[in-house]
Amino acid sequence: MSNRVGEHTVTFSRGPRIISSHTVVGPLEGEGPYALDFDEILPDDELGQKTPEKTERLMLEIVLEKTLQKRNTKIDDVQFIIAGDLLNQITTSTLASSTFAAPFLGVYGACSTFAEAMGLAATLLQGDFAEQVLIGTASHYQTAERQYRYPIELNVQHISSNQHTVTGAGAALLGFSDQGPQVTHATFGAIVDMGLKDAQDMGSAMAPAAFSTIKQHLKDTGRSLEDYDMVLTGDLGKQGRKMLRILLTKEGVPGLERLQDGGSQIYSESQKAGAGGSGAACIAVMTLGYGLNMLKYHKAQRILIVATGALLSPLTVLQGESIPCIAHAIALEA
Amino acid sequence: MPLPWRLEGGSCLQYIIAFLVGGAICAVGQLIIDTTKCSNAHLLVGMVCVGAVLSGLGLYEPFQEFAGAGALVPVLGFGSSITKGMLSEIQRLGWEGLFTGAFEITGLGLAASIVFSSILALLRKPHK
């Protein structure tokens, strides 16, 4: 087990890299503070489709296709597609991937899906099971809203701890090259369930998962937060970000100024998006947009992505179950 | 005996009272939504029940006399109409009135909202 360090972390000595990526976001995200980091900002959140589910699927197809195009790669040269999204039975991913004739692995980690896919892709590459792996996730405000909360038509008021699902999609091609950010470590998190039941405040439920994975990652690798130029959590939102800081402070972990949160930052204060962004696309577009630009323009040398997911379903919420949460950490180096 | 401000054709004061009372009921609902874990469905059903019970105790009628549309239009008034319909049907039919009475008065509002929302749903796209 030479590819393992510590208890939960795997390391990739062969140096798989993100060799191509593409992000699209909806108009609201395109008005946010990170607009310039995204590849494409959609003029509207429908794209001429009849339903938002179709739009979500189309967005995923667009990013998968453009990621391949940028690298001039055909789907035949890709050994695996790993994709996931928020909808029941991850239909967005399966429908979008049906046009790509490559072995498909569907993953679900709610908003952490992207990091799970990236960790698995790097593992497949390290194990010499693949030369190139395509990963992608998408989410849409309207589809998530009607599956997890209320139909949009009902126009239910949002409370301040609600997070706003990001409309967007991100895809990346992982492979071997001498360029692009290198995936060095992945710490797959264990499920953390602190018994929180409030589906209106998922940030607070996810913070302990982020805390546990960060602690595990630092312990396994022998690093501290200060070894990273940026630790991008996502998408804890304003509530969860606060709670994570409290937990890390109590533990006496130094370097809290390195912490950033994709969910709390993707929208500006004036956009009134509750506690911030969430959704499978949130950490995907923040990593592939903002994170990769930080590495590309040498503002950061090494970053840690900690993607968090609240693994609830509308049914478990109604049945009074608590919210199991997860966080996966991926270390990237320029 | 009519209250002094309930003049023939309605006075300005009557409108103001209806506005303030109706607004106050809605403000209470908003406070419940904002400060408790109640969902909209809880609030809606709760308000209907409160209206129905108050009406059954004979407390809603004088309140409605005082506030007019301010008490009739919010969903409390809907609850009160359920009870009123039931009571009148019980007098007419006996115990069967418990089953026929609930929609005696409210049926108009229910049918109208279904018909008009169906028409609008055909004509317009819902707001995002």
Short mmCIF file of C-alpha atoms in Angstrom, two decimals:
data_model
loop_
_atom_site.label_atom_id
_atom_site.label_comp_id
_atom_site.label_asym_id
_atom_site.label_seq_id
_atom_site.Cartn_x
_atom_site.Cartn_y
_atom_site.Cartn_z
CA MET A 1 0.00 0.00 0.00
CA SER A 2 2.72 2.40 -1.01
CA ASN A 3 0.18 4.88 -2.36
CA ARG A 4 -1.21 5.58 1.08
CA VAL A 5 -0.10 8.02 3.73
CA GLY A 6 -1.64 7.94 7.17
CA GLU A 7 -5.08 6.51 7.76
CA HIS A 8 -7.36 8.03 5.13
CA THR A 9 -5.12 9.73 2.59
CA VAL A 10 -3.91 8.48 -0.76
CA THR A 11 -1.01 10.02 -2.62
CA PHE A 12 -0.28 10.09 -6.33
CA SER A 13 3.41 9.67 -7.09
CA ARG A 14 2.87 9.43 -10.84
CA GLY A 15 1.64 13.00 -10.84
CA PRO A 16 -1.77 13.04 -12.51
CA ARG A 17 -2.69 16.54 -13.60
CA ILE A 18 -5.73 18.55 -14.57
CA ILE A 19 -4.84 18.90 -18.22
CA SER A 20 -7.98 20.62 -19.38
CA SER A 21 -11.11 22.06 -17.79
CA HIS A 22 -14.15 24.12 -18.58
CA THR A 23 -16.70 25.93 -16.42
CA VAL A 24 -20.04 27.52 -17.19
CA VAL A 25 -22.17 29.47 -14.75
CA GLY A 26 -25.60 31.05 -14.81
CA PRO A 27 -26.28 34.79 -15.01
CA LEU A 28 -26.45 35.30 -11.23
CA GLU A 29 -23.04 33.68 -10.66
CA GLY A 30 -21.81 35.73 -13.62
CA GLU A 31 -22.63 38.89 -11.69
CA GLY A 32 -20.72 37.71 -8.63
CA PRO A 33 -17.20 38.60 -7.53
CA TYR A 34 -15.58 35.64 -9.34
CA ALA A 35 -17.21 36.22 -12.73
CA LEU A 36 -13.86 36.70 -14.46
CA ASP A 37 -12.60 33.30 -13.30
CA PHE A 38 -15.29 31.35 -15.12
CA ASP A 39 -14.89 30.29 -18.75
CA GLU A 40 -18.43 30.96 -19.80
CA ILE A 41 -21.33 32.96 -18.37
CA LEU A 42 -24.70 31.95 -19.71
CA PRO A 43 -26.99 34.74 -20.93
CA ASP A 44 -29.97 33.13 -19.19
CA ASP A 45 -30.64 30.06 -17.07
CA GLU A 46 -32.81 28.30 -19.64
CA LEU A 47 -30.70 28.00 -22.79
CA GLY A 48 -33.88 27.57 -24.78
CA GLN A 49 -34.77 24.36 -22.95
CA LYS A 50 -38.27 23.50 -21.85
CA THR A 51 -37.36 22.46 -18.31
CA PRO A 52 -34.51 23.39 -15.97
CA GLU A 53 -33.58 19.68 -15.81
CA LYS A 54 -32.89 19.78 -19.54
CA THR A 55 -30.86 22.95 -19.07
CA GLU A 56 -28.79 21.28 -16.36
CA ARG A 57 -28.13 18.33 -18.63
CA LEU A 58 -27.18 20.63 -21.50
CA MET A 59 -24.76 22.57 -19.29
CA LEU A 60 -23.02 19.34 -18.34
CA GLU A 61 -22.81 18.27 -21.98
CA ILE A 62 -21.32 21.65 -22.89
CA VAL A 63 -18.57 21.49 -20.26
CA LEU A 64 -17.70 17.87 -21.02
CA GLU A 65 -17.51 18.58 -24.74
CA LYS A 66 -15.50 21.79 -24.39
CA THR A 67 -13.08 20.21 -21.93
CA LEU A 68 -12.26 17.61 -24.55
CA GLN A 69 -12.10 20.21 -27.32
CA LYS A 70 -9.66 22.42 -25.42
CA ARG A 71 -7.23 19.55 -25.20
CA ASN A 72 -8.05 18.34 -28.70
CA THR A 73 -8.92 14.93 -27.32
CA LYS A 74 -11.54 12.54 -28.57
CA ILE A 75 -13.80 10.64 -26.22
CA ASP A 76 -12.22 7.41 -27.53
CA ASP A 77 -8.99 8.38 -25.81
CA VAL A 78 -10.74 8.72 -22.46
CA GLN A 79 -11.00 5.52 -20.42
CA PHE A 80 -13.54 6.67 -17.83
CA ILE A 81 -16.14 9.36 -17.33
CA ILE A 82 -16.91 10.03 -13.67
CA ALA A 83 -19.85 12.31 -13.11
CA GLY A 84 -22.52 13.12 -10.56
CA ASP A 85 -25.13 15.72 -9.72
CA LEU A 86 -27.85 16.45 -7.18
CA LEU A 87 -30.92 15.06 -8.88
CA ASN A 88 -32.60 11.77 -8.07
CA GLN A 89 -30.74 8.82 -9.59
CA ILE A 90 -28.14 11.33 -10.92
CA THR A 91 -30.10 11.54 -14.14
CA THR A 92 -28.40 14.73 -15.27
CA SER A 93 -25.08 12.91 -15.41
CA THR A 94 -26.39 9.76 -17.05
CA LEU A 95 -28.40 11.64 -19.67
CA ALA A 96 -25.53 13.99 -20.45
CA SER A 97 -23.00 11.16 -20.60
CA SER A 98 -25.17 9.07 -22.88
CA THR A 99 -23.73 10.98 -25.81
CA PHE A 100 -20.17 10.08 -24.76
CA ALA A 101 -19.19 6.53 -25.56
CA ALA A 102 -16.82 5.86 -22.67
CA PRO A 103 -17.20 3.71 -19.55
CA PHE A 104 -19.29 5.71 -17.10
CA LEU A 105 -19.04 5.80 -13.32
CA GLY A 106 -21.79 7.69 -11.56
CA VAL A 107 -20.96 9.15 -8.15
CA TYR A 108 -23.07 10.93 -5.58
CA GLY A 109 -21.64 13.07 -2.83
CA ALA A 110 -24.13 15.94 -2.97
CA CYS A 111 -22.08 19.14 -3.10
CA SER A 112 -18.85 17.19 -2.55
CA THR A 113 -19.35 15.15 -5.74
CA PHE A 114 -16.71 17.01 -7.67
CA ALA A 115 -13.91 16.24 -5.22
CA GLU A 116 -14.98 12.62 -5.00
CA ALA A 117 -14.83 12.35 -8.78
CA MET A 118 -11.43 14.02 -8.90
CA GLY A 119 -10.01 11.78 -6.17
CA LEU A 120 -11.28 8.67 -7.93
CA ALA A 121 -9.96 9.86 -11.28
CA ALA A 122 -6.50 10.44 -9.83
CA THR A 123 -6.63 7.01 -8.18
CA LEU A 124 -7.45 5.34 -11.50
CA LEU A 125 -4.59 7.21 -13.15
CA GLN A 126 -2.14 6.38 -10.40
CA GLY A 127 -3.12 2.71 -10.60
CA ASP A 128 -2.42 2.73 -14.34
CA PHE A 129 -6.02 1.84 -15.06
CA ALA A 130 -6.42 4.83 -17.31
CA GLU A 131 -4.49 7.38 -19.32
CA GLN A 132 -7.17 10.04 -19.27
CA VAL A 133 -10.27 10.41 -17.11
CA LEU A 134 -13.04 12.94 -17.70
CA ILE A 135 -14.96 14.22 -14.67
CA GLY A 136 -17.93 16.55 -14.47
CA THR A 137 -20.72 17.85 -12.26
CA ALA A 138 -23.61 20.23 -12.75
CA SER A 139 -26.38 21.79 -10.71
CA HIS A 140 -29.18 24.23 -11.38
CA TYR A 141 -30.96 26.48 -8.90
CA GLN A 142 -34.42 25.58 -10.12
CA THR A 143 -33.97 21.81 -10.30
CA ALA A 144 -32.47 21.61 -6.82
CA GLU A 145 -35.06 23.96 -5.42
CA ARG A 146 -37.95 21.86 -6.58
CA GLN A 147 -36.43 18.56 -5.60
CA TYR A 148 -35.14 19.53 -2.16
CA ARG A 149 -37.32 22.45 -1.11
CA TYR A 150 -40.47 23.78 -2.74
CA PRO A 151 -41.60 24.25 -6.32
CA ILE A 152 -40.36 27.60 -7.63
CA GLU A 153 -43.96 28.47 -8.49
CA LEU A 154 -44.84 28.51 -4.80
CA ASN A 155 -42.44 31.41 -4.30
CA VAL A 156 -41.59 30.42 -0.74
CA GLN A 157 -39.55 32.96 1.19
CA HIS A 158 -35.97 31.99 1.93
CA ILE A 159 -34.45 32.40 5.36
CA SER A 160 -30.95 33.71 5.93
CA SER A 161 -29.37 30.31 6.58
CA ASN A 162 -30.66 28.96 3.23
CA GLN A 163 -28.01 28.46 0.60
CA HIS A 164 -28.62 29.27 -3.04
CA THR A 165 -27.88 26.39 -5.40
CA VAL A 166 -25.35 27.46 -8.00
CA THR A 167 -26.47 27.23 -11.60
CA GLY A 168 -23.49 25.97 -13.49
CA ALA A 169 -21.33 23.06 -14.49
CA GLY A 170 -17.68 22.16 -14.38
CA ALA A 171 -15.67 19.44 -16.09
CA ALA A 172 -12.02 18.51 -16.03
CA LEU A 173 -9.82 16.11 -17.90
CA LEU A 174 -7.22 14.40 -15.77
CA GLY A 175 -4.20 12.76 -17.32
CA PHE A 176 -0.45 12.90 -17.59
CA SER A 177 1.27 15.91 -19.05
CA ASP A 178 3.99 18.37 -18.14
CA GLN A 179 1.50 21.18 -17.72
CA GLY A 180 -1.47 21.88 -15.51
CA PRO A 181 -1.96 21.61 -11.78
CA GLN A 182 -0.92 18.34 -10.23
CA VAL A 183 -3.18 16.32 -7.96
CA THR A 184 -0.87 15.23 -5.15
CA HIS A 185 -3.14 13.91 -2.38
CA ALA A 186 -6.72 12.94 -1.80
CA THR A 187 -8.23 12.45 1.64
CA PHE A 188 -11.58 10.74 1.34
CA GLY A 189 -13.73 11.64 4.30
CA ALA A 190 -15.82 9.41 6.50
CA ILE A 191 -19.48 10.20 7.10
CA VAL A 192 -19.90 12.63 9.97
CA ASP A 193 -23.34 12.92 11.52
CA MET A 194 -23.62 15.21 14.51
CA GLY A 195 -27.39 14.75 14.70
CA LEU A 196 -28.35 18.06 13.14
CA LYS A 197 -31.73 17.89 11.46
CA ASP A 198 -32.35 21.37 10.10
CA ALA A 199 -32.38 21.08 6.31
CA GLN A 200 -32.61 24.88 6.14
CA ASP A 201 -29.12 25.15 7.62
CA MET A 202 -26.89 22.61 5.93
CA GLY A 203 -23.75 24.68 6.46
CA SER A 204 -23.79 24.01 10.18
CA ALA A 205 -24.34 20.30 9.56
CA MET A 206 -21.42 20.10 7.10
CA ALA A 207 -18.86 22.08 9.11
CA PRO A 208 -17.94 19.14 11.42
CA ALA A 209 -17.35 16.97 8.33
CA ALA A 210 -15.02 19.58 6.86
CA PHE A 211 -13.27 19.86 10.22
CA SER A 212 -12.82 16.11 10.51
CA THR A 213 -11.42 15.73 6.99
CA ILE A 214 -9.07 18.71 7.35
CA LYS A 215 -7.78 17.35 10.65
CA GLN A 216 -7.31 13.89 9.15
CA HIS A 217 -5.56 15.29 6.08
CA LEU A 218 -3.15 17.36 8.14
CA LYS A 219 -2.43 14.44 10.44
CA ASP A 220 -1.89 11.98 7.57
CA THR A 221 0.37 14.27 5.54
CA GLY A 222 2.15 15.87 8.49
CA ARG A 223 1.31 19.26 7.03
CA SER A 224 -0.32 22.28 8.61
CA LEU A 225 -2.77 24.74 7.07
CA GLU A 226 0.19 27.05 6.60
CA ASP A 227 1.67 24.64 4.06
CA TYR A 228 -1.19 25.63 1.77
CA ASP A 229 -1.53 29.03 0.18
CA MET A 230 -5.27 28.56 0.15
CA VAL A 231 -7.68 26.09 1.69
CA LEU A 232 -10.89 26.31 -0.28
CA THR A 233 -13.80 24.72 1.53
CA GLY A 234 -17.10 24.37 -0.19
CA ASP A 235 -19.79 25.02 0.21
CA LEU A 236 -20.20 25.69 3.88
CA GLY A 237 -21.81 29.06 3.43
CA LYS A 238 -21.67 31.77 6.04
CA GLN A 239 -22.99 29.67 8.92
CA GLY A 240 -20.77 26.69 8.22
CA ARG A 241 -17.67 28.78 7.62
CA LYS A 242 -18.07 30.40 11.00
CA MET A 243 -18.54 27.04 12.66
CA LEU A 244 -15.50 25.49 10.97
CA ARG A 245 -13.36 28.37 12.25
CA ILE A 246 -14.66 27.83 15.77
CA LEU A 247 -13.89 24.11 15.59
CA LEU A 248 -10.37 24.68 14.23
CA THR A 249 -9.68 27.43 16.74
CA LYS A 250 -10.72 25.17 19.61
CA GLU A 251 -8.34 22.53 18.28
CA GLY A 252 -5.59 25.16 18.14
CA VAL A 253 -4.93 24.74 14.41
CA PRO A 254 -2.84 27.66 13.12
CA GLY A 255 -3.22 29.29 9.70
CA LEU A 256 -6.94 30.03 9.70
CA GLU A 257 -6.33 33.04 7.44
CA ARG A 258 -5.72 30.54 4.62
CA LEU A 259 -9.32 29.38 4.78
CA GLN A 260 -11.69 30.47 2.04
CA ASP A 261 -15.14 29.14 1.29
CA GLY A 262 -16.50 28.69 -2.20
CA GLY A 263 -20.11 28.90 -1.11
CA SER A 264 -19.81 32.09 0.91
CA GLN A 265 -17.74 33.83 -1.74
CA ILE A 266 -19.37 33.00 -5.06
CA TYR A 267 -22.07 35.62 -4.54
CA SER A 268 -21.53 39.14 -3.29
CA GLU A 269 -23.33 40.54 -0.25
CA SER A 270 -25.58 42.67 -2.46
CA GLN A 271 -26.86 39.65 -4.37
CA LYS A 272 -28.88 38.56 -1.34
CA ALA A 273 -28.24 34.86 -1.82
CA GLY A 274 -28.85 33.85 1.80
CA ALA A 275 -25.90 32.09 3.40
CA GLY A 276 -24.12 31.74 0.05
CA GLY A 277 -23.89 29.26 -2.78
CA SER A 278 -24.18 25.50 -2.70
CA GLY A 279 -24.83 22.71 -5.14
CA ALA A 280 -22.63 20.24 -6.96
CA ALA A 281 -21.44 22.94 -9.35
CA CYS A 282 -20.37 25.37 -6.62
CA ILE A 283 -17.06 23.87 -5.56
CA ALA A 284 -16.50 22.61 -9.13
CA VAL A 285 -16.60 26.04 -10.74
CA MET A 286 -14.80 27.68 -7.81
CA THR A 287 -11.98 25.12 -8.01
CA LEU A 288 -11.70 24.99 -11.79
CA GLY A 289 -12.24 28.74 -12.15
CA TYR A 290 -10.86 30.57 -9.14
CA GLY A 291 -8.57 27.85 -7.74
CA LEU A 292 -6.85 26.96 -11.00
CA ASN A 293 -6.36 30.63 -11.86
CA MET A 294 -4.64 31.16 -8.51
CA LEU A 295 -2.23 28.36 -9.41
CA LYS A 296 -1.85 29.43 -13.02
CA TYR A 297 -0.97 33.03 -12.20
CA HIS A 298 1.32 32.01 -9.33
CA LYS A 299 -0.80 33.58 -6.63
CA ALA A 300 -0.73 30.20 -4.97
CA GLN A 301 1.68 27.31 -5.17
CA ARG A 302 -0.31 24.71 -3.35
CA ILE A 303 -4.01 24.63 -2.52
CA LEU A 304 -6.31 22.28 -0.66
CA ILE A 305 -9.86 21.78 -1.85
CA VAL A 306 -12.21 20.55 0.88
CA ALA A 307 -15.56 19.81 -0.74
CA THR A 308 -18.42 19.19 1.65
CA GLY A 309 -21.72 17.47 1.04
CA ALA A 310 -24.94 17.15 3.02
CA LEU A 311 -26.22 13.68 2.21
CA LEU A 312 -29.88 14.18 2.94
CA SER A 313 -32.88 13.40 0.82
CA PRO A 314 -36.26 15.13 0.96
CA LEU A 315 -37.70 11.86 2.29
CA THR A 316 -35.22 11.43 5.14
CA VAL A 317 -35.86 15.03 6.19
CA LEU A 318 -39.60 14.40 6.36
CA GLN A 319 -39.01 11.22 8.33
CA GLY A 320 -36.99 13.17 10.88
CA GLU A 321 -33.58 11.66 10.15
CA SER A 322 -30.46 13.65 10.89
CA ILE A 323 -28.24 14.89 8.07
CA PRO A 324 -25.17 12.72 7.40
CA CYS A 325 -22.36 14.84 5.98
CA ILE A 326 -19.10 14.23 4.21
CA ALA A 327 -16.03 16.11 3.08
CA HIS A 328 -13.31 15.09 0.65
CA ALA A 329 -10.00 16.91 0.44
CA ILE A 330 -7.86 17.19 -2.69
CA ALA A 331 -4.41 18.76 -2.66
CA LEU A 332 -3.36 20.55 -5.83
CA GLU A 333 0.07 21.91 -6.73
CA ALA A 334 1.01 24.28 -9.54
CA MET B 1 -76.27 47.91 16.84
CA PRO B 2 -73.86 49.09 14.16
CA LEU B 3 -70.56 50.46 15.39
CA PRO B 4 -70.24 54.24 14.92
CA TRP B 5 -67.67 54.02 12.07
CA ARG B 6 -69.62 51.41 10.11
CA LEU B 7 -71.53 54.02 8.15
CA GLU B 8 -73.62 53.34 5.10
CA GLY B 9 -71.31 52.75 2.12
CA GLY B 10 -68.24 52.59 4.35
CA SER B 11 -66.16 55.41 5.76
CA CYS B 12 -62.48 56.18 5.43
CA LEU B 13 -61.84 55.00 8.99
CA GLN B 14 -63.32 51.62 8.13
CA TYR B 15 -60.81 51.13 5.35
CA ILE B 16 -57.95 52.10 7.63
CA ILE B 17 -59.05 49.64 10.31
CA ALA B 18 -59.40 46.83 7.75
CA PHE B 19 -55.94 47.62 6.40
CA LEU B 20 -54.29 47.72 9.81
CA VAL B 21 -55.95 44.59 11.17
CA GLY B 22 -55.32 42.58 7.99
CA GLY B 23 -51.72 43.77 8.00
CA ALA B 24 -51.31 42.87 11.67
CA ILE B 25 -52.53 39.30 11.03
CA CYS B 26 -50.07 38.95 8.15
CA ALA B 27 -47.28 40.41 10.30
CA VAL B 28 -47.94 37.76 12.94
CA GLY B 29 -47.70 35.09 10.22
CA GLN B 30 -44.43 36.58 8.96
CA LEU B 31 -43.00 36.63 12.48
CA ILE B 32 -43.90 32.97 12.92
CA ILE B 33 -42.18 32.09 9.62
CA ASP B 34 -39.09 34.14 10.50
CA THR B 35 -38.60 33.10 14.10
CA THR B 36 -39.78 29.49 14.29
CA LYS B 37 -39.17 26.31 12.35
CA CYS B 38 -42.74 26.34 11.06
CA SER B 39 -43.09 25.79 7.33
CA ASN B 40 -45.60 27.65 5.21
CA ALA B 41 -47.86 24.61 5.29
CA HIS B 42 -47.81 24.54 9.10
CA LEU B 43 -48.67 28.22 9.23
CA LEU B 44 -51.45 27.97 6.67
CA VAL B 45 -53.16 25.02 8.35
CA GLY B 46 -52.58 26.52 11.79
CA MET B 47 -54.21 29.82 10.83
CA VAL B 48 -57.22 28.05 9.31
CA CYS B 49 -57.63 26.01 12.52
CA VAL B 50 -57.34 29.08 14.74
CA GLY B 51 -59.96 30.87 12.66
CA ALA B 52 -62.28 27.87 12.78
CA VAL B 53 -61.94 27.49 16.55
CA LEU B 54 -62.38 31.20 17.26
CA SER B 55 -65.46 31.21 15.11
CA GLY B 56 -66.84 28.16 16.91
CA LEU B 57 -66.37 29.94 20.24
CA GLY B 58 -68.25 32.91 18.84
CA LEU B 59 -65.21 35.19 19.05
CA TYR B 60 -64.51 35.71 15.37
CA GLU B 61 -67.87 37.21 14.46
CA PRO B 62 -67.50 40.38 16.60
CA PHE B 63 -63.88 40.68 15.43
CA GLN B 64 -65.05 40.52 11.83
CA GLU B 65 -67.73 43.07 12.59
CA PHE B 66 -65.02 45.39 13.85
CA ALA B 67 -62.35 44.83 11.18
CA GLY B 68 -64.42 43.95 8.11
CA ALA B 69 -62.28 42.77 5.19
CA GLY B 70 -59.22 42.95 7.45
CA ALA B 71 -60.54 39.88 9.24
CA LEU B 72 -62.30 38.26 6.31
CA VAL B 73 -59.55 38.21 3.69
CA PRO B 74 -56.65 36.58 5.63
CA VAL B 75 -56.79 32.82 5.92
CA LEU B 76 -58.19 33.10 9.45
CA GLY B 77 -61.41 34.21 7.77
CA PHE B 78 -61.34 31.03 5.69
CA GLY B 79 -61.25 28.95 8.86
CA SER B 80 -64.08 30.96 10.30
CA SER B 81 -66.16 30.40 7.15
CA ILE B 82 -65.67 26.64 7.47
CA THR B 83 -67.17 26.68 10.97
CA LYS B 84 -69.95 29.04 9.98
CA GLY B 85 -70.93 26.86 7.03
CA MET B 86 -70.89 23.80 9.22
CA LEU B 87 -73.03 25.33 11.94
CA SER B 88 -75.68 26.49 9.50
CA GLU B 89 -75.75 23.11 7.73
CA ILE B 90 -76.06 21.31 11.06
CA GLN B 91 -79.13 23.37 11.82
CA ARG B 92 -80.55 22.47 8.42
CA LEU B 93 -79.60 18.77 8.17
CA GLY B 94 -78.49 17.58 11.58
CA TRP B 95 -75.22 15.65 11.97
CA GLU B 96 -74.73 15.29 8.19
CA GLY B 97 -74.04 19.01 8.24
CA LEU B 98 -70.61 18.25 9.70
CA PHE B 99 -69.69 16.78 6.34
CA THR B 100 -71.59 18.98 3.93
CA GLY B 101 -71.01 22.24 5.76
CA ALA B 102 -67.24 22.67 5.49
CA PHE B 103 -67.37 23.82 1.90
CA GLU B 104 -70.76 25.50 2.04
CA ILE B 105 -69.31 29.01 2.19
CA THR B 106 -65.69 28.32 1.35
CA GLY B 107 -66.57 26.36 -1.80
CA LEU B 108 -66.87 29.58 -3.74
CA GLY B 109 -63.36 30.69 -2.81
CA LEU B 110 -61.86 27.26 -3.42
CA ALA B 111 -63.49 26.79 -6.81
CA ALA B 112 -62.62 30.32 -7.86
CA SER B 113 -58.96 29.90 -6.91
CA ILE B 114 -58.71 26.58 -8.77
CA VAL B 115 -60.42 27.96 -11.88
CA PHE B 116 -58.46 31.20 -12.01
CA SER B 117 -55.09 29.61 -11.25
CA SER B 118 -55.74 26.99 -13.94
CA ILE B 119 -56.54 29.69 -16.46
CA LEU B 120 -53.44 31.68 -15.50
CA ALA B 121 -51.25 28.57 -15.60
CA LEU B 122 -52.36 28.03 -19.19
CA LEU B 123 -51.73 31.63 -20.15
CA ARG B 124 -48.52 32.53 -18.32
CA LYS B 125 -45.23 30.92 -17.34
CA PRO B 126 -44.62 30.73 -13.58
CA HIS B 127 -42.17 33.09 -11.99
CA LYS B 128 -38.71 31.59 -11.40
#
